[in-house]
PDB file of C-alpha atoms in Angstrom:
ATOM      1  CA  MET A  49      -3.565  23.952   7.707  1.00 31.00           C
ATOM      2  CA  VAL A  50      -6.170  22.657  10.184  1.00 31.00           C
ATOM      3  CA  PHE A  51      -7.273  19.267   8.917  1.00 32.00           C
ATOM      4  CA  ASP A  52     -10.109  18.668  11.382  1.00 36.00           C
ATOM      5  CA  ARG A  53     -11.905  21.711   9.928  1.00 28.00           C
ATOM      6  CA  GLN A  54     -11.594  20.695   6.296  1.00 33.00           C
ATOM      7  CA  VAL A  55     -14.428  19.258   4.282  1.00 35.00           C
ATOM      8  CA  SER A  56     -13.038  15.878   3.310  1.00 39.00           C
ATOM      9  CA  GLN A  57     -12.987  14.548  -0.221  1.00 40.00           C
ATOM     10  CA  ARG A  58     -15.435  11.822   0.780  1.00 39.00           C
ATOM     11  CA  GLU A  59     -17.840  14.386   2.290  1.00 40.00           C
ATOM     12  CA  LYS A  60     -17.736  16.095  -1.112  1.00 36.00           C
ATOM     13  CA  GLY A  61     -18.564  12.811  -2.814  1.00 38.00           C
ATOM     14  CA  GLU A  62     -15.029  12.057  -3.986  1.00 49.00           C
ATOM     15  CA  ASP A  63     -13.743   8.567  -3.233  1.00 64.00           C
ATOM     16  CA  MET A  64     -10.048   9.234  -3.678  1.00 80.00           C
ATOM     17  CA  ALA A  65      -7.248   8.433  -1.273  1.00 95.00           C
ATOM     18  CA  ALA A  66      -3.481   8.197  -0.992  1.00 97.00           C
ATOM     19  CA  TYR A  67      -1.273   5.648   0.677  1.00 97.00           C
ATOM     20  CA  VAL A  68       1.949   5.279   2.610  1.00 97.00           C
ATOM     21  CA  ILE A  69       3.660   1.956   1.914  1.00 97.00           C
ATOM     22  CA  GLY A  70       6.566   1.046   4.144  1.00 96.00           C
ATOM     23  CA  ASP A  71       8.929  -1.934   3.910  1.00 96.00           C
ATOM     24  CA  ILE A  72      10.724  -1.985   7.253  1.00 96.00           C
ATOM     25  CA  THR A  73      13.459  -4.210   8.695  1.00 96.00           C
ATOM     26  CA  ILE A  74      13.784  -3.788  12.458  1.00 97.00           C
ATOM     27  CA  THR A  75      17.314  -3.690  13.892  1.00 97.00           C
ATOM     28  CA  ASP A  76      16.506  -2.712  17.499  1.00 97.00           C
ATOM     29  CA  THR A  77      13.262  -4.284  18.713  1.00 96.00           C
ATOM     30  CA  ASP A  78      12.932  -2.373  21.998  1.00 97.00           C
ATOM     31  CA  THR A  79      13.528   1.048  20.464  1.00 97.00           C
ATOM     32  CA  TYR A  80      11.237   0.308  17.539  1.00 96.00           C
ATOM     33  CA  ALA A  81       8.486  -0.692  19.964  1.00 96.00           C
ATOM     34  CA  LYS A  82       8.683   2.798  21.484  1.00 96.00           C
ATOM     35  CA  TYR A  83       8.260   4.280  18.009  1.00 96.00           C
ATOM     36  CA  ALA A  84       5.337   1.994  17.136  1.00 94.00           C
ATOM     37  CA  ALA A  85       3.536   2.894  20.366  1.00 95.00           C
ATOM     38  CA  ARG A  86       3.870   6.631  19.800  1.00 95.00           C
ATOM     39  CA  VAL A  87       3.273   7.028  16.064  1.00 95.00           C
ATOM     40  CA  PRO A  88      -0.556   6.689  16.084  1.00 93.00           C
ATOM     41  CA  GLU A  89      -0.902   9.830  18.183  1.00 93.00           C
ATOM     42  CA  THR A  90       0.837  11.793  15.414  1.00 95.00           C
ATOM     43  CA  SER A  91      -1.025  10.232  12.485  1.00 96.00           C
ATOM     44  CA  GLU A  92      -4.576   9.932  13.798  1.00 94.00           C
ATOM     45  CA  LYS A  93      -5.118  13.699  13.740  1.00 94.00           C
ATOM     46  CA  TYR A  94      -4.451  13.515   9.983  1.00 96.00           C
ATOM     47  CA  GLY A  95      -7.144  10.889   9.463  1.00 95.00           C
ATOM     48  CA  VAL A  96      -4.961   7.827   9.007  1.00 95.00           C
ATOM     49  CA  LYS A  97      -6.468   4.394   8.517  1.00 95.00           C
ATOM     50  CA  TYR A  98      -3.974   1.579   9.040  1.00 94.00           C
ATOM     51  CA  LEU A  99      -4.760  -1.207   6.577  1.00 96.00           C
ATOM     52  CA  VAL A 100      -1.672  -3.350   7.212  1.00 96.00           C
ATOM     53  CA  ARG A 101       0.665  -2.849  10.139  1.00 93.00           C
ATOM     54  CA  GLY A 102       2.948  -5.427  11.678  1.00 90.00           C
ATOM     55  CA  VAL A 103       5.534  -8.161  11.371  1.00 92.00           C
ATOM     56  CA  GLY A 104       4.888 -11.358   9.447  1.00 92.00           C
ATOM     57  CA  MET A 105       1.792 -10.073   7.640  1.00 94.00           C
ATOM     58  CA  CYS A 106       2.979 -10.909   4.123  1.00 96.00           C
ATOM     59  CA  GLU A 107       3.254 -13.913   1.834  1.00 96.00           C
ATOM     60  CA  VAL A 108       5.118 -14.033  -1.482  1.00 97.00           C
ATOM     61  CA  ALA A 109       2.912 -14.671  -4.505  1.00 97.00           C
ATOM     62  CA  GLU A 110       5.454 -13.858  -7.233  1.00 97.00           C
ATOM     63  CA  GLY A 111       9.034 -12.619  -7.202  1.00 96.00           C
ATOM     64  CA  ASP A 112      11.383 -12.319  -4.248  1.00 94.00           C
ATOM     65  CA  TRP A 113       9.992  -9.393  -2.246  1.00 95.00           C
ATOM     66  CA  LEU A 114       8.978 -10.311   1.320  1.00 96.00           C
ATOM     67  CA  PRO A 115       8.820  -7.380   3.737  1.00 95.00           C
ATOM     68  CA  GLU A 116       9.612  -8.214   7.355  1.00 94.00           C
ATOM     69  CA  ARG A 117       7.285  -5.467   8.560  1.00 95.00           C
ATOM     70  CA  LEU A 118       4.834  -3.944   6.102  1.00 96.00           C
ATOM     71  CA  VAL A 119       2.893  -0.757   6.674  1.00 96.00           C
ATOM     72  CA  LEU A 120       0.010   0.206   4.395  1.00 97.00           C
ATOM     73  CA  ALA A 121      -1.702   3.346   5.648  1.00 96.00           C
ATOM     74  CA  GLU A 122      -4.483   5.318   3.991  1.00 97.00           C
ATOM     75  CA  TYR A 123      -4.836   9.099   4.064  1.00 97.00           C
ATOM     76  CA  GLU A 124      -7.165  11.476   2.268  1.00 96.00           C
ATOM     77  CA  SER A 125      -4.513  12.809  -0.112  1.00 96.00           C
ATOM     78  CA  ILE A 126      -0.790  13.090  -0.797  1.00 96.00           C
ATOM     79  CA  GLU A 127      -0.929  16.584   0.708  1.00 97.00           C
ATOM     80  CA  THR A 128      -2.311  15.149   3.949  1.00 97.00           C
ATOM     81  CA  ILE A 129       0.399  12.494   4.010  1.00 97.00           C
ATOM     82  CA  LYS A 130       3.096  15.134   3.644  1.00 97.00           C
ATOM     83  CA  ALA A 131       1.522  17.362   6.278  1.00 97.00           C
ATOM     84  CA  TRP A 132       1.770  14.424   8.717  1.00 97.00           C
ATOM     85  CA  TYR A 133       5.218  13.245   7.597  1.00 97.00           C
ATOM     86  CA  TYR A 134       6.818  16.679   7.843  1.00 97.00           C
ATOM     87  CA  SER A 135       4.980  17.734  11.011  1.00 96.00           C
ATOM     88  CA  PRO A 136       7.168  18.644  14.015  1.00 95.00           C
ATOM     89  CA  GLU A 137       5.655  15.897  16.151  1.00 94.00           C
ATOM     90  CA  TYR A 138       6.428  13.176  13.615  1.00 96.00           C
ATOM     91  CA  SER A 139       9.862  14.501  12.671  1.00 93.00           C
ATOM     92  CA  GLU A 140      11.153  13.501  16.101  1.00 92.00           C
ATOM     93  CA  LEU A 141       9.694  10.009  15.719  1.00 95.00           C
ATOM     94  CA  VAL A 142      11.331   9.595  12.299  1.00 96.00           C
ATOM     95  CA  LYS A 143      14.691   9.888  14.012  1.00 95.00           C
ATOM     96  CA  LEU A 144      13.664   7.241  16.548  1.00 96.00           C
ATOM     97  CA  ARG A 145      12.451   4.859  13.816  1.00 96.00           C
ATOM     98  CA  GLN A 146      15.542   5.330  11.697  1.00 96.00           C
ATOM     99  CA  SER A 147      17.754   4.571  14.709  1.00 97.00           C
ATOM    100  CA  ALA A 148      15.974   1.236  15.148  1.00 97.00           C
ATOM    101  CA  SER A 149      15.269   0.089  11.582  1.00 97.00           C
ATOM    102  CA  THR A 150      16.151   0.254   7.913  1.00 97.00           C
ATOM    103  CA  GLY A 151      13.912   0.164   4.869  1.00 96.00           C
ATOM    104  CA  SER A 152      11.910   2.170   2.374  1.00 96.00           C
ATOM    105  CA  LEU A 153       8.860   4.407   2.516  1.00 96.00           C
ATOM    106  CA  ILE A 154       6.827   5.596  -0.484  1.00 97.00           C
ATOM    107  CA  PHE A 155       3.773   7.781  -0.988  1.00 97.00           C
ATOM    108  CA  VAL A 156       1.298   6.621  -3.648  1.00 96.00           C
ATOM    109  CA  GLU A 157      -1.804   8.173  -5.200  1.00 96.00           C
ATOM    110  CA  GLY A 158      -4.857   5.943  -4.964  1.00 96.00           C
ATOM    111  CA  VAL A 159      -7.875   5.478  -7.213  1.00 94.00           C
ATOM    112  CA  SER A 160     -10.277   4.747  -4.349  1.00 91.00           C
ATOM    113  CA  GLY A 161     -10.442   4.488  -0.593  1.00 91.00           C
ATOM    114  CA  SER A 162     -10.693   1.349   1.489  1.00 87.00           C
ATOM    115  CA  ALA A 163     -14.258   0.128   1.908  1.00 78.00           C
ATOM    116  CA  MET A 164     -13.630  -2.876   4.150  1.00 83.00           C
ATOM    117  CA  SER A 165     -12.437  -3.676   7.655  1.00 77.00           C
ATOM    118  CA  SER A 166     -10.120  -6.582   8.505  1.00 77.00           C
ATOM    119  CA  ALA A 167      -9.460  -7.029   4.806  1.00 94.00           C
ATOM    120  CA  ALA A 168      -6.606  -8.648   2.878  1.00 97.00           C
ATOM    121  CA  TYR A 169      -4.503  -7.128   0.135  1.00 98.00           C
ATOM    122  CA  VAL A 170      -2.544  -7.852  -3.012  1.00 98.00           C
ATOM    123  CA  ILE A 171       0.391  -5.466  -3.483  1.00 98.00           C
ATOM    124  CA  GLY A 172       2.348  -5.494  -6.701  1.00 97.00           C
ATOM    125  CA  ASP A 173       5.355  -3.627  -8.058  1.00 96.00           C
ATOM    126  CA  ILE A 174       5.312  -4.321 -11.796  1.00 96.00           C
ATOM    127  CA  LYS A 175       7.702  -3.382 -14.603  1.00 96.00           C
ATOM    128  CA  VAL A 176       5.970  -3.521 -17.988  1.00 97.00           C
ATOM    129  CA  THR A 177       8.190  -4.901 -20.763  1.00 97.00           C
ATOM    130  CA  ASP A 178       5.597  -5.205 -23.548  1.00 98.00           C
ATOM    131  CA  PRO A 179       3.016  -2.388 -23.306  1.00 97.00           C
ATOM    132  CA  ASP A 180       0.746  -3.639 -26.090  1.00 97.00           C
ATOM    133  CA  THR A 181       0.408  -7.115 -24.612  1.00 98.00           C
ATOM    134  CA  TYR A 182       0.111  -5.737 -21.083  1.00 97.00           C
ATOM    135  CA  GLU A 183      -2.820  -3.595 -22.191  1.00 97.00           C
ATOM    136  CA  LYS A 184      -4.758  -6.787 -22.954  1.00 96.00           C
ATOM    137  CA  TYR A 185      -4.182  -7.893 -19.373  1.00 97.00           C
ATOM    138  CA  ARG A 186      -5.088  -4.479 -18.015  1.00 95.00           C
ATOM    139  CA  ALA A 187      -8.371  -4.454 -19.932  1.00 96.00           C
ATOM    140  CA  GLY A 188      -9.416  -7.918 -18.830  1.00 97.00           C
ATOM    141  CA  VAL A 189      -8.413  -8.082 -15.188  1.00 97.00           C
ATOM    142  CA  PRO A 190     -10.949  -5.737 -13.473  1.00 97.00           C
ATOM    143  CA  ALA A 191     -13.866  -8.070 -14.201  1.00 97.00           C
ATOM    144  CA  THR A 192     -12.074 -10.979 -12.514  1.00 97.00           C
ATOM    145  CA  ILE A 193     -11.281  -8.863  -9.441  1.00 97.00           C
ATOM    146  CA  GLY A 194     -14.862  -7.646  -9.161  1.00 96.00           C
ATOM    147  CA  ALA A 195     -16.201 -11.178  -9.480  1.00 97.00           C
ATOM    148  CA  HIS A 196     -14.386 -12.052  -6.253  1.00 96.00           C
ATOM    149  CA  GLY A 197     -15.498  -8.936  -4.398  1.00 95.00           C
ATOM    150  CA  GLY A 198     -12.225  -7.064  -4.791  1.00 96.00           C
ATOM    151  CA  ASN A 199     -11.438  -3.517  -5.805  1.00 95.00           C
ATOM    152  CA  TYR A 200      -8.464  -1.346  -6.700  1.00 97.00           C
ATOM    153  CA  LEU A 201      -6.998   1.017  -4.131  1.00 97.00           C
ATOM    154  CA  VAL A 202      -3.940   1.836  -6.271  1.00 97.00           C
ATOM    155  CA  ARG A 203      -3.566   1.165  -9.990  1.00 96.00           C
ATOM    156  CA  GLY A 204      -0.571   2.118 -12.084  1.00 92.00           C
ATOM    157  CA  ALA A 205       0.977   4.728  -9.778  1.00 92.00           C
ATOM    158  CA  THR A 206       4.753   5.093  -9.653  1.00 89.00           C
ATOM    159  CA  GLY A 207       4.819   6.584  -6.192  1.00 90.00           C
ATOM    160  CA  GLU A 208       7.112   9.092  -4.557  1.00 94.00           C
ATOM    161  CA  VAL A 209      10.106   7.841  -2.579  1.00 95.00           C
ATOM    162  CA  ALA A 210      10.265   9.372   0.901  1.00 96.00           C
ATOM    163  CA  GLU A 211      12.974   7.108   2.334  1.00 96.00           C
ATOM    164  CA  GLY A 212      15.167   4.290   1.104  1.00 95.00           C
ATOM    165  CA  LYS A 213      16.201   2.952  -2.276  1.00 91.00           C
ATOM    166  CA  TRP A 214      12.937   1.413  -3.449  1.00 92.00           C
ATOM    167  CA  THR A 215      11.924   2.957  -6.782  1.00 90.00           C
ATOM    168  CA  PRO A 216       8.594   1.410  -7.802  1.00 91.00           C
ATOM    169  CA  ASN A 217       7.670   0.981 -11.442  1.00 93.00           C
ATOM    170  CA  ARG A 218       3.922   0.386 -11.509  1.00 94.00           C
ATOM    171  CA  MET A 219       2.248  -0.023  -8.119  1.00 96.00           C
ATOM    172  CA  VAL A 220      -0.983  -1.947  -7.703  1.00 97.00           C
ATOM    173  CA  VAL A 221      -2.903  -2.457  -4.463  1.00 97.00           C
ATOM    174  CA  LEU A 222      -6.049  -4.598  -4.432  1.00 97.00           C
ATOM    175  CA  GLU A 223      -8.406  -5.032  -1.494  1.00 97.00           C
ATOM    176  CA  PHE A 224     -10.467  -8.150  -0.806  1.00 97.00           C
ATOM    177  CA  GLU A 225     -12.719  -9.151   2.079  1.00 96.00           C
ATOM    178  CA  ASN A 226     -10.256 -11.739   3.408  1.00 96.00           C
ATOM    179  CA  MET A 227      -7.251 -13.849   2.435  1.00 96.00           C
ATOM    180  CA  GLU A 228      -9.467 -16.666   1.210  1.00 96.00           C
ATOM    181  CA  ARG A 229     -10.980 -14.295  -1.356  1.00 97.00           C
ATOM    182  CA  VAL A 230      -7.516 -13.086  -2.392  1.00 98.00           C
ATOM    183  CA  LYS A 231      -6.357 -16.610  -3.132  1.00 98.00           C
ATOM    184  CA  ALA A 232      -9.638 -17.659  -4.728  1.00 98.00           C
ATOM    185  CA  TRP A 233      -9.198 -14.801  -7.221  1.00 98.00           C
ATOM    186  CA  TYR A 234      -5.489 -15.390  -7.813  1.00 98.00           C
ATOM    187  CA  HIS A 235      -5.945 -19.124  -8.463  1.00 97.00           C
ATOM    188  CA  SER A 236      -9.253 -18.835 -10.326  1.00 97.00           C
ATOM    189  CA  PRO A 237      -9.625 -20.223 -13.869  1.00 96.00           C
ATOM    190  CA  GLU A 238     -10.737 -16.816 -15.175  1.00 94.00           C
ATOM    191  CA  TYR A 239      -7.565 -15.171 -13.888  1.00 97.00           C
ATOM    192  CA  ALA A 240      -5.211 -17.972 -14.943  1.00 95.00           C
ATOM    193  CA  GLU A 241      -5.065 -16.935 -18.603  1.00 95.00           C
ATOM    194  CA  LEU A 242      -4.704 -13.261 -17.766  1.00 97.00           C
ATOM    195  CA  LYS A 243      -1.896 -14.081 -15.370  1.00 97.00           C
ATOM    196  CA  LYS A 244       0.011 -15.721 -18.208  1.00 97.00           C
ATOM    197  CA  ILE A 245      -0.461 -12.602 -20.335  1.00 97.00           C
ATOM    198  CA  ARG A 246       0.806 -10.369 -17.535  1.00 97.00           C
ATOM    199  CA  GLN A 247       3.833 -12.549 -16.884  1.00 97.00           C
ATOM    200  CA  SER A 248       4.687 -12.561 -20.578  1.00 97.00           C
ATOM    201  CA  ALA A 249       4.550  -8.762 -20.722  1.00 98.00           C
ATOM    202  CA  SER A 250       6.074  -7.726 -17.393  1.00 97.00           C
ATOM    203  CA  THR A 251       8.335  -8.598 -14.488  1.00 97.00           C
ATOM    204  CA  GLY A 252       8.021  -7.722 -10.840  1.00 95.00           C
ATOM    205  CA  ASN A 253       6.894  -8.712  -7.383  1.00 97.00           C
ATOM    206  CA  LEU A 254       3.501  -9.586  -5.931  1.00 97.00           C
ATOM    207  CA  ILE A 255       2.674 -10.195  -2.276  1.00 98.00           C
ATOM    208  CA  PHE A 256      -0.437 -11.050  -0.290  1.00 98.00           C
ATOM    209  CA  ALA A 257      -0.832  -9.072   2.948  1.00 97.00           C
ATOM    210  CA  GLN A 258      -3.179  -9.679   5.848  1.00 96.00           C
ATOM    211  CA  GLY A 259      -5.001  -6.586   7.020  1.00 94.00           C
ATOM    212  CA  ALA A 260      -4.572  -5.052  10.451  1.00 83.00           C
TER     213      ALA A 260
END
């Protein structure tokens, strides 16, 4: 399949996307640096947009998940992600990365594409324990996100595990203009009550991540 000759979903008026989320712990810094320098040449031909990429980009909001190195990369579709991931040129780099790091990699369907540059993100992995109560949260939260200029990139996807032992329950990725907007939303009075509802009806992890 020749991706540079395809009519993209966005050219057809569709604002869908898919995401690679990686939680990586580096074990060999020098070897990993070789991987990091070479991987863009394999992914750019598949239309990648790196939203988060690097060490120390994350902050715990809830739970105990704190990736050392987080990667959040946007592609046009899950099919495009897999075409890149299983391509001959990237297969060799996978071996290099795995020799220099451990961690997990998942593919996730999105509900929209990124519309900002130098943004900040909220990434959540949520396990719903009370669906009826959680639905009240789900119905009320979009208005609070929109009021702070945010939007959903991923909402409610379980994801597909490509590497590692991470098995997400309900993935959520929100995009805001900057970290100040992220925290203004999270600590806002209008979100405070909804947060209590969510926490009463679910468990999980929530992080803030600075964009690339």
